[in-house]
Short mmCIF file of C-alpha atoms in Angstrom, two decimals:
data_model
loop_
_atom_site.label_atom_id
_atom_site.label_comp_id
_atom_site.label_asym_id
_atom_site.label_seq_id
_atom_site.Cartn_x
_atom_site.Cartn_y
_atom_site.Cartn_z
CA MET J 1 -10.00 -13.39 29.21
CA VAL J 2 -6.47 -12.95 28.73
CA LEU J 3 -4.17 -12.98 31.82
CA CYS J 4 -1.02 -11.00 31.71
CA PRO J 5 2.05 -12.13 33.38
CA GLN J 6 2.67 -9.96 36.69
CA VAL J 7 6.63 -9.32 37.16
CA PRO J 8 7.37 -9.51 40.90
CA PHE J 9 8.52 -6.11 42.51
CA PRO J 10 11.68 -7.18 43.50
CA THR J 11 12.51 -8.44 39.79
CA MET J 12 11.92 -5.15 38.38
CA VAL J 13 14.28 -3.35 41.19
CA ALA J 14 17.00 -5.95 40.26
CA LEU J 15 16.55 -4.91 36.70
CA LEU J 16 16.77 -1.12 37.45
CA CYS J 17 19.78 -2.02 39.80
CA MET J 18 21.65 -3.65 36.67
CA TRP J 19 20.52 -0.77 34.32
CA PHE J 20 21.72 2.20 36.89
CA GLY J 21 24.70 0.13 38.44
CA ILE J 22 26.30 -1.74 35.54
CA SER J 23 25.09 -0.61 32.36
CA LEU J 24 25.05 3.29 32.79
CA PRO J 25 28.56 3.88 34.30
CA LEU J 26 29.98 1.13 31.12
CA VAL J 27 28.30 3.83 29.06
CA TYR J 28 30.44 7.00 30.59
CA LEU J 29 33.46 4.65 31.20
CA GLY J 30 33.38 4.43 27.51
CA TYR J 31 32.67 7.70 26.74
CA TYR J 32 35.65 8.97 29.16
CA PHE J 33 38.41 6.26 27.37
CA GLY J 34 37.05 7.43 23.84
CA PHE J 35 37.24 11.19 24.54
CA ARG J 36 40.72 10.73 25.71
CA LYS J 37 41.81 8.47 22.63
CA GLN J 38 44.12 10.31 20.30
CA PRO J 39 42.60 10.70 16.80
CA TYR J 40 43.97 8.21 14.17
CA ASP J 41 47.40 9.89 12.15
CA ASN J 42 47.23 9.24 8.53
CA PRO J 43 50.36 8.32 7.32
CA VAL J 44 50.67 10.95 4.12
CA ARG J 45 48.81 14.05 3.57
CA THR J 46 45.91 14.65 1.70
CA ASN J 47 45.24 16.99 -1.02
CA GLN J 48 43.01 19.93 -0.13
CA ILE J 49 41.77 20.22 -3.86
CA PRO J 50 39.97 17.07 -4.46
CA ARG J 51 40.88 15.31 -8.21
CA GLN J 52 38.87 14.58 -10.50
CA ILE J 53 37.14 10.46 -10.69
CA PRO J 54 37.35 9.05 -13.93
CA GLU J 55 34.27 7.16 -15.36
CA GLN J 56 34.00 3.86 -13.85
CA ARG J 57 33.11 0.53 -15.01
CA TRP J 58 30.13 -1.27 -14.46
CA TYR J 59 30.91 -3.58 -11.83
CA MET J 60 32.44 -0.93 -9.82
CA ASN J 61 28.61 0.38 -9.24
CA ARG J 62 27.68 0.40 -5.32
CA PHE J 63 25.02 -1.75 -5.84
CA VAL J 64 26.62 -4.21 -8.05
CA GLY J 65 29.59 -4.09 -5.67
CA ILE J 66 27.10 -4.72 -2.54
CA LEU J 67 25.52 -7.74 -4.84
CA MET J 68 29.03 -9.45 -5.42
CA ALA J 69 30.89 -8.65 -2.06
CA GLY J 70 27.75 -10.27 -0.22
CA ILE J 71 27.60 -13.63 -1.44
CA LEU J 72 31.35 -15.08 0.04
CA PRO J 73 30.24 -14.14 3.68
CA PHE J 74 26.78 -15.55 3.35
CA GLY J 75 27.67 -18.51 1.75
CA ALA J 76 30.26 -18.98 4.47
CA MET J 77 27.51 -18.98 7.32
CA PHE J 78 24.03 -19.91 5.58
CA ILE J 79 24.00 -23.44 6.98
CA GLU J 80 24.74 -22.08 10.51
CA LEU J 81 21.93 -19.86 9.95
CA PHE J 82 19.44 -22.22 9.04
CA PHE J 83 19.98 -24.23 12.56
CA ILE J 84 19.92 -20.61 14.08
CA PHE J 85 16.41 -19.66 12.76
CA SER J 86 15.28 -22.96 13.70
CA ALA J 87 16.29 -22.67 17.52
CA ILE J 88 14.57 -19.23 17.50
CA TRP J 89 11.37 -19.91 15.94
CA GLU J 90 10.67 -23.67 15.80
CA ASN J 91 11.61 -24.35 19.45
CA GLN J 92 14.52 -26.34 18.63
CA PHE J 93 17.86 -26.73 20.73
CA TYR J 94 20.88 -25.32 19.56
CA TYR J 95 24.00 -27.08 20.96
CA LEU J 96 26.82 -26.47 18.29
CA PHE J 97 28.39 -23.58 19.97
CA GLY J 98 32.03 -24.33 19.09
CA PHE J 99 30.97 -24.66 15.30
CA LEU J 100 29.21 -21.21 15.58
CA PHE J 101 32.93 -19.79 16.54
CA LEU J 102 34.35 -21.31 14.10
CA VAL J 103 31.90 -20.01 11.65
CA PHE J 104 32.24 -16.60 13.07
CA ILE J 105 35.98 -16.62 12.38
CA ILE J 106 35.28 -17.56 8.90
CA LEU J 107 32.61 -14.95 8.53
CA VAL J 108 35.26 -12.53 10.07
CA VAL J 109 38.14 -13.52 7.61
CA SER J 110 35.76 -13.57 4.31
CA CYS J 111 34.44 -10.28 5.43
CA SER J 112 38.07 -8.72 5.53
CA GLN J 113 39.29 -10.11 2.60
CA ILE J 114 36.54 -9.45 0.40
CA SER J 115 36.44 -6.00 1.69
CA ILE J 116 40.15 -5.18 1.08
CA VAL J 117 39.99 -6.78 -2.60
CA MET J 118 36.92 -4.37 -3.09
CA VAL J 119 38.88 -1.30 -1.91
CA TYR J 120 41.71 -2.39 -3.89
CA PHE J 121 39.60 -2.30 -7.17
CA GLN J 122 38.45 1.03 -6.36
CA LEU J 123 41.50 2.48 -5.57
CA CYS J 124 42.93 0.99 -8.91
CA ALA J 125 40.21 2.62 -10.56
CA GLU J 126 41.31 6.29 -9.05
CA ASP J 127 38.15 6.47 -7.04
CA TYR J 128 39.41 7.44 -3.38
CA ARG J 129 35.79 7.66 -1.86
CA TRP J 130 36.10 4.53 -0.40
CA TRP J 131 35.07 5.04 3.40
CA TRP J 132 31.34 4.79 3.26
CA ARG J 133 31.42 2.48 0.04
CA ASN J 134 33.27 0.12 1.66
CA PHE J 135 31.32 0.11 4.74
CA LEU J 136 28.22 -0.60 2.78
CA VAL J 137 29.83 -3.13 0.37
CA SER J 138 31.26 -5.00 3.14
CA GLY J 139 27.86 -5.32 4.91
CA GLY J 140 26.13 -6.70 1.80
CA SER J 141 25.79 -9.95 3.13
CA ALA J 142 22.98 -8.63 5.32
CA PHE J 143 20.84 -8.38 2.03
CA TYR J 144 21.16 -12.28 1.45
CA VAL J 145 20.50 -12.89 5.47
CA LEU J 146 16.76 -10.93 4.67
CA VAL J 147 16.13 -13.20 1.33
CA TYR J 148 16.88 -16.05 3.35
CA ALA J 149 14.73 -15.02 6.22
CA ILE J 150 11.86 -14.32 3.90
CA PHE J 151 12.12 -17.64 2.17
CA TYR J 152 12.37 -19.43 5.63
CA PHE J 153 9.17 -17.55 6.28
CA VAL J 154 7.43 -18.66 3.28
CA ASN J 155 8.85 -22.37 3.18
CA LYS J 156 9.28 -23.52 6.43
CA LEU J 157 6.53 -21.55 8.90
CA ASP J 158 3.22 -22.00 9.05
CA ILE J 159 2.36 -18.19 9.99
CA VAL J 160 -0.80 -16.76 8.74
CA GLU J 161 -1.70 -14.33 11.26
CA PHE J 162 -0.71 -10.46 11.33
CA ILE J 163 0.66 -10.16 14.60
CA PRO J 164 3.24 -12.93 14.63
CA SER J 165 4.07 -12.10 10.97
CA LEU J 166 4.78 -8.48 12.70
CA LEU J 167 7.01 -10.12 15.41
CA TYR J 168 8.72 -12.05 12.68
CA PHE J 169 9.84 -9.53 10.34
CA GLY J 170 10.28 -6.84 13.31
CA TYR J 171 13.10 -9.27 14.73
CA THR J 172 14.21 -10.27 11.17
CA ALA J 173 14.84 -6.48 10.76
CA LEU J 174 16.62 -6.00 13.96
CA MET J 175 18.58 -9.15 13.20
CA VAL J 176 19.43 -7.78 9.80
CA LEU J 177 20.12 -4.34 10.61
CA SER J 178 22.79 -5.82 13.76
CA PHE J 179 24.59 -8.10 11.07
CA TRP J 180 24.98 -5.07 8.64
CA LEU J 181 26.46 -2.94 11.23
CA LEU J 182 28.76 -5.98 12.27
CA THR J 183 29.96 -7.09 9.07
CA GLY J 184 30.31 -3.63 7.60
CA THR J 185 32.90 -2.75 10.77
CA ILE J 186 34.43 -5.48 10.13
CA GLY J 187 35.44 -4.71 6.34
CA PHE J 188 35.81 -1.14 7.15
CA TYR J 189 38.32 -1.82 9.75
CA ALA J 190 40.17 -4.31 7.42
CA ALA J 191 40.20 -2.19 4.29
CA TYR J 192 41.62 0.91 6.70
CA MET J 193 44.52 -1.10 8.05
CA PHE J 194 45.27 -2.26 4.42
CA VAL J 195 45.08 1.54 3.06
CA ARG J 196 47.10 2.66 6.17
CA LYS J 197 49.70 -0.04 5.34
CA ILE J 198 50.20 0.60 1.42
CA TYR J 199 50.22 4.53 1.79
CA ALA J 200 52.87 3.94 4.80
CA ALA J 201 55.29 2.26 2.38
CA VAL J 202 54.75 5.18 -0.25
CA LYS J 203 58.21 7.23 -0.18
CA ILE J 204 57.60 10.92 -0.46
CA ASP J 205 60.64 13.25 -1.43
#
């Protein structure tokens, strides 16, 4: 017979109070300030008629760009990823939080740099559709995180049952999705500021 842990009633009331007293007001507070924020003002006018995009080289393919751009950010943090996985799945202590913050700064810088380089190559190839492409490309390191998670599961963990495997890959999928959104957002904003900077320097008669 399996006994399920009982959650005390005061704990449930405290969690509800935290949800309705902290989380819910912050949602509406963010909505209020976001609704009042002025839209972004582009430095130049855009043409209403989309121009024809020339044929692109093979290395400008979206999937090739994702694979190329994801190597550098992943290489900056894959050692730290091993310690994080060990702390989560092997019950080991993790105490290198200062080094983790340093790795996060390196990750932000590398994502920004690779995103700016990729959008520069794309604009030089006269392809102006860089918004979503840049978001996907700068988040390409999440693919390597997923590959490393599968490698870690096969070589480091002794999990053979279905439910623990489902739990592992479920949490891994959430982590990879969050990492993709994080790195994609960092890369997009870096590229957006770069594009605004270079087009603001354009002199229009």
